[in-house]
CSV table of N, CA and C in Angstrom, one decimal:
chain,number,residue,atom,x,y,z
A,122,MET,N,83.7,108.2,86.8
A,122,MET,CA,84.5,107.8,87.9
A,122,MET,C,85.6,106.8,87.4
A,123,THR,N,86.8,107.1,87.9
A,123,THR,CA,87.9,106.2,87.5
A,123,THR,C,88.0,105.0,88.5
A,124,SER,N,88.5,103.9,88.0
A,124,SER,CA,88.7,102.7,88.9
A,124,SER,C,90.0,102.7,89.6
A,125,THR,N,91.0,103.6,89.3
A,125,THR,CA,92.3,103.5,89.9
A,125,THR,C,92.2,104.4,91.2
A,126,PRO,N,92.9,103.9,92.2
A,126,PRO,CA,92.9,104.7,93.5
A,126,PRO,C,93.8,106.0,93.3
A,127,ALA,N,93.5,106.9,94.2
A,127,ALA,CA,94.3,108.1,94.2
A,127,ALA,C,95.8,107.8,94.5
A,128,PRO,N,96.7,108.5,93.9
A,128,PRO,CA,98.1,108.2,94.1
A,128,PRO,C,98.5,108.3,95.6
A,129,TRP,N,98.0,109.3,96.3
A,129,TRP,CA,98.4,109.5,97.7
A,129,TRP,C,97.8,108.4,98.5
A,130,ALA,N,96.7,107.8,98.2
A,130,ALA,CA,96.1,106.7,98.9
A,130,ALA,C,97.0,105.5,98.7
A,131,LEU,N,97.4,105.3,97.5
A,131,LEU,CA,98.3,104.1,97.3
A,131,LEU,C,99.7,104.3,98.0
A,132,LEU,N,100.2,105.5,98.0
A,132,LEU,CA,101.4,105.7,98.8
A,132,LEU,C,101.2,105.5,100.3
A,133,ALA,N,100.1,106.0,100.8
A,133,ALA,CA,99.8,105.8,102.3
A,133,ALA,C,99.7,104.3,102.6
A,134,LEU,N,98.9,103.6,101.8
A,134,LEU,CA,98.8,102.1,102.1
A,134,LEU,C,100.1,101.4,101.9
A,135,SER,N,100.9,101.8,101.0
A,135,SER,CA,102.2,101.1,100.8
A,135,SER,C,103.1,101.4,102.0
A,136,VAL,N,103.1,102.6,102.5
A,136,VAL,CA,104.0,102.9,103.7
A,136,VAL,C,103.5,102.2,104.9
A,137,VAL,N,102.2,102.1,105.1
A,137,VAL,CA,101.6,101.4,106.2
A,137,VAL,C,102.0,99.9,106.1
A,138,ALA,N,101.9,99.3,104.9
A,138,ALA,CA,102.2,97.9,104.7
A,138,ALA,C,103.7,97.7,105.0
A,139,ALA,N,104.6,98.6,104.6
A,139,ALA,CA,106.0,98.5,104.9
A,139,ALA,C,106.3,98.5,106.3
A,140,VAL,N,105.6,99.4,107.1
A,140,VAL,CA,105.9,99.5,108.5
A,140,VAL,C,105.4,98.2,109.2
A,141,LEU,N,104.2,97.7,108.8
A,141,LEU,CA,103.7,96.5,109.4
A,141,LEU,C,104.6,95.3,109.2
A,142,VAL,N,105.2,95.2,108.0
A,142,VAL,CA,106.1,94.1,107.7
A,142,VAL,C,107.4,94.3,108.6
A,143,ALA,N,107.8,95.5,108.7
A,143,ALA,CA,109.0,95.7,109.5
A,143,ALA,C,108.8,95.4,111.0
A,144,VAL,N,107.6,95.7,111.5
A,144,VAL,CA,107.2,95.4,112.9
A,144,VAL,C,107.2,93.9,113.1
A,145,LEU,N,106.6,93.2,112.1
A,145,LEU,CA,106.5,91.8,112.3
A,145,LEU,C,107.9,91.1,112.2
A,146,ALA,N,108.8,91.7,111.4
A,146,ALA,CA,110.1,91.1,111.4
A,146,ALA,C,110.9,91.4,112.7
A,147,ALA,N,110.6,92.6,113.3
A,147,ALA,CA,111.2,92.9,114.6
A,147,ALA,C,110.7,92.0,115.7
A,148,VAL,N,109.4,91.8,115.7
A,148,VAL,CA,108.9,90.9,116.8
A,148,VAL,C,109.4,89.5,116.6
A,149,ALA,N,109.5,89.0,115.4
A,149,ALA,CA,110.0,87.6,115.2
A,149,ALA,C,111.4,87.6,115.6
A,150,THR,N,112.2,88.6,115.3
A,150,THR,CA,113.6,88.6,115.7
A,150,THR,C,113.8,88.6,117.2
A,151,ALA,N,113.0,89.4,117.8
A,151,ALA,CA,113.1,89.5,119.3
A,151,ALA,C,112.7,88.2,119.9
A,152,LEU,N,111.7,87.6,119.5
A,152,LEU,CA,111.3,86.3,120.0
A,152,LEU,C,112.3,85.2,119.8
A,153,LEU,N,112.9,85.1,118.6
A,153,LEU,CA,113.9,84.1,118.3
A,153,LEU,C,115.2,84.4,119.1
A,154,ALA,N,115.5,85.7,119.3
A,154,ALA,CA,116.7,86.0,120.1
A,154,ALA,C,116.5,85.6,121.5
A,155,ARG,N,115.3,85.8,122.1
A,155,ARG,CA,115.1,85.4,123.5
A,155,ARG,C,115.1,83.9,123.6
A,156,TRP,N,114.5,83.2,122.6
A,156,TRP,CA,114.4,81.8,122.6
A,156,TRP,C,115.9,81.2,122.6
A,157,ASP,N,116.8,81.9,121.9
A,157,ASP,CA,118.1,81.5,121.8
A,157,ASP,C,118.9,81.8,123.1
A,158,GLY,N,118.3,82.5,124.0
A,158,GLY,CA,119.0,82.7,125.3
A,158,GLY,C,119.6,84.1,125.4
A,159,ALA,N,119.3,85.0,124.5
A,159,ALA,CA,119.8,86.4,124.6
A,159,ALA,C,119.1,87.1,125.8
A,160,SER,N,119.8,88.1,126.3
A,160,SER,CA,119.1,88.9,127.4
A,160,SER,C,118.1,89.8,126.7
A,161,LEU,N,117.3,90.4,127.5
A,161,LEU,CA,116.2,91.3,127.0
A,161,LEU,C,116.8,92.5,126.2
A,162,PRO,N,117.8,93.2,126.8
A,162,PRO,CA,118.4,94.3,126.0
A,162,PRO,C,119.0,93.9,124.7
A,163,ALA,N,119.7,92.7,124.7
A,163,ALA,CA,120.3,92.2,123.4
A,163,ALA,C,119.2,91.9,122.4
A,164,ALA,N,118.1,91.3,122.9
A,164,ALA,CA,117.0,90.9,122.0
A,164,ALA,C,116.4,92.2,121.4
A,165,LEU,N,116.2,93.2,122.2
A,165,LEU,CA,115.6,94.5,121.7
A,165,LEU,C,116.6,95.2,120.7
A,166,LEU,N,117.9,95.1,121.0
A,166,LEU,CA,118.8,95.6,120.0
A,166,LEU,C,118.7,94.9,118.7
A,167,ARG,N,118.6,93.6,118.7
A,167,ARG,CA,118.5,92.8,117.5
A,167,ARG,C,117.2,93.1,116.8
A,168,ALA,N,116.1,93.3,117.6
A,168,ALA,CA,114.8,93.7,117.0
A,168,ALA,C,114.8,95.0,116.3
A,169,GLY,N,115.5,96.0,117.0
A,169,GLY,CA,115.6,97.3,116.4
A,169,GLY,C,116.4,97.3,115.1
A,170,ALA,N,117.5,96.5,115.0
A,170,ALA,CA,118.2,96.4,113.8
A,170,ALA,C,117.4,95.7,112.7
A,171,ALA,N,116.6,94.7,113.1
A,171,ALA,CA,115.8,94.1,112.1
A,171,ALA,C,114.7,95.0,111.5
A,172,PHE,N,114.1,95.8,112.4
A,172,PHE,CA,113.1,96.8,112.0
A,172,PHE,C,113.7,97.8,111.1
A,173,GLY,N,114.8,98.3,111.4
A,173,GLY,CA,115.5,99.4,110.6
A,173,GLY,C,115.9,98.8,109.2
A,174,THR,N,116.4,97.6,109.2
A,174,THR,CA,116.8,97.0,107.9
A,174,THR,C,115.6,96.7,107.1
A,175,THR,N,114.6,96.1,107.6
A,175,THR,CA,113.4,95.8,106.8
A,175,THR,C,112.7,97.0,106.3
A,176,LEU,N,112.6,98.1,107.1
A,176,LEU,CA,112.0,99.3,106.7
A,176,LEU,C,112.8,100.0,105.6
A,177,THR,N,114.1,99.9,105.7
A,177,THR,CA,115.0,100.5,104.7
A,177,THR,C,114.8,99.8,103.4
A,178,LEU,N,114.8,98.5,103.4
A,178,LEU,CA,114.6,97.7,102.2
A,178,LEU,C,113.2,97.9,101.5
A,179,ALA,N,112.2,98.0,102.4
A,179,ALA,CA,110.9,98.2,101.9
A,179,ALA,C,110.7,99.6,101.3
A,180,THR,N,111.3,100.6,101.9
A,180,THR,CA,111.2,101.9,101.4
A,180,THR,C,112.0,102.0,100.1
A,181,ALA,N,113.1,101.4,100.0
A,181,ALA,CA,113.9,101.4,98.7
A,181,ALA,C,113.1,100.7,97.6
A,182,LEU,N,112.4,99.6,97.9
A,182,LEU,CA,111.5,99.0,96.9
A,182,LEU,C,110.4,99.9,96.5
A,183,LEU,N,109.8,100.6,97.5
A,183,LEU,CA,108.7,101.5,97.1
A,183,LEU,C,109.2,102.6,96.3
A,184,ALA,N,110.4,103.1,96.6
A,184,ALA,CA,110.9,104.2,95.8
A,184,ALA,C,111.2,103.8,94.3
A,185,LEU,N,111.5,102.5,94.1
A,185,LEU,CA,111.7,102.0,92.8
A,185,LEU,C,110.3,101.8,92.0
A,186,CYS,N,109.3,101.4,92.8
A,186,CYS,CA,108.0,101.0,92.1
A,186,CYS,C,107.1,102.2,92.0
A,187,LEU,N,107.1,103.1,92.9
A,187,LEU,CA,106.1,104.2,92.9
A,187,LEU,C,106.2,105.2,91.7
A,188,PRO,N,107.3,105.4,91.1
A,188,PRO,CA,107.3,106.3,89.9
A,188,PRO,C,106.4,105.8,88.8
A,189,TRP,N,106.2,104.5,88.8
A,189,TRP,CA,105.3,103.9,87.7
A,189,TRP,C,103.8,104.3,88.0
A,190,VAL,N,103.5,104.6,89.2
A,190,VAL,CA,102.1,104.9,89.6
A,190,VAL,C,101.7,106.3,89.1
A,191,GLY,N,102.6,107.2,89.1
A,191,GLY,CA,102.3,108.6,88.7
A,191,GLY,C,102.6,109.6,89.8
A,192,PRO,N,102.4,110.9,89.5
A,192,PRO,CA,102.8,111.9,90.5
A,192,PRO,C,101.9,111.8,91.7
A,193,VAL,N,102.4,112.1,92.9
A,193,VAL,CA,101.7,112.1,94.1
A,193,VAL,C,101.0,113.5,94.4
A,194,ALA,N,101.4,114.5,93.7
A,194,ALA,CA,100.9,115.8,94.0
A,194,ALA,C,99.5,116.0,93.7
């Protein structure tokens, strides 16, 4: 038995971690926007932008790092 995880499991955990980090960034952005006095729609727009930006950056980093892991097939 090998001690390394299956490549697809590593990919799945990485994607879940990236989504969780993006959700946390969106929630923090929405709370800070509301605290600053923004309306609810404006805070949600800022949260959506933060979510999209964070998920894009995390996915780009995963795309750079995962070829070192090996093929996912």
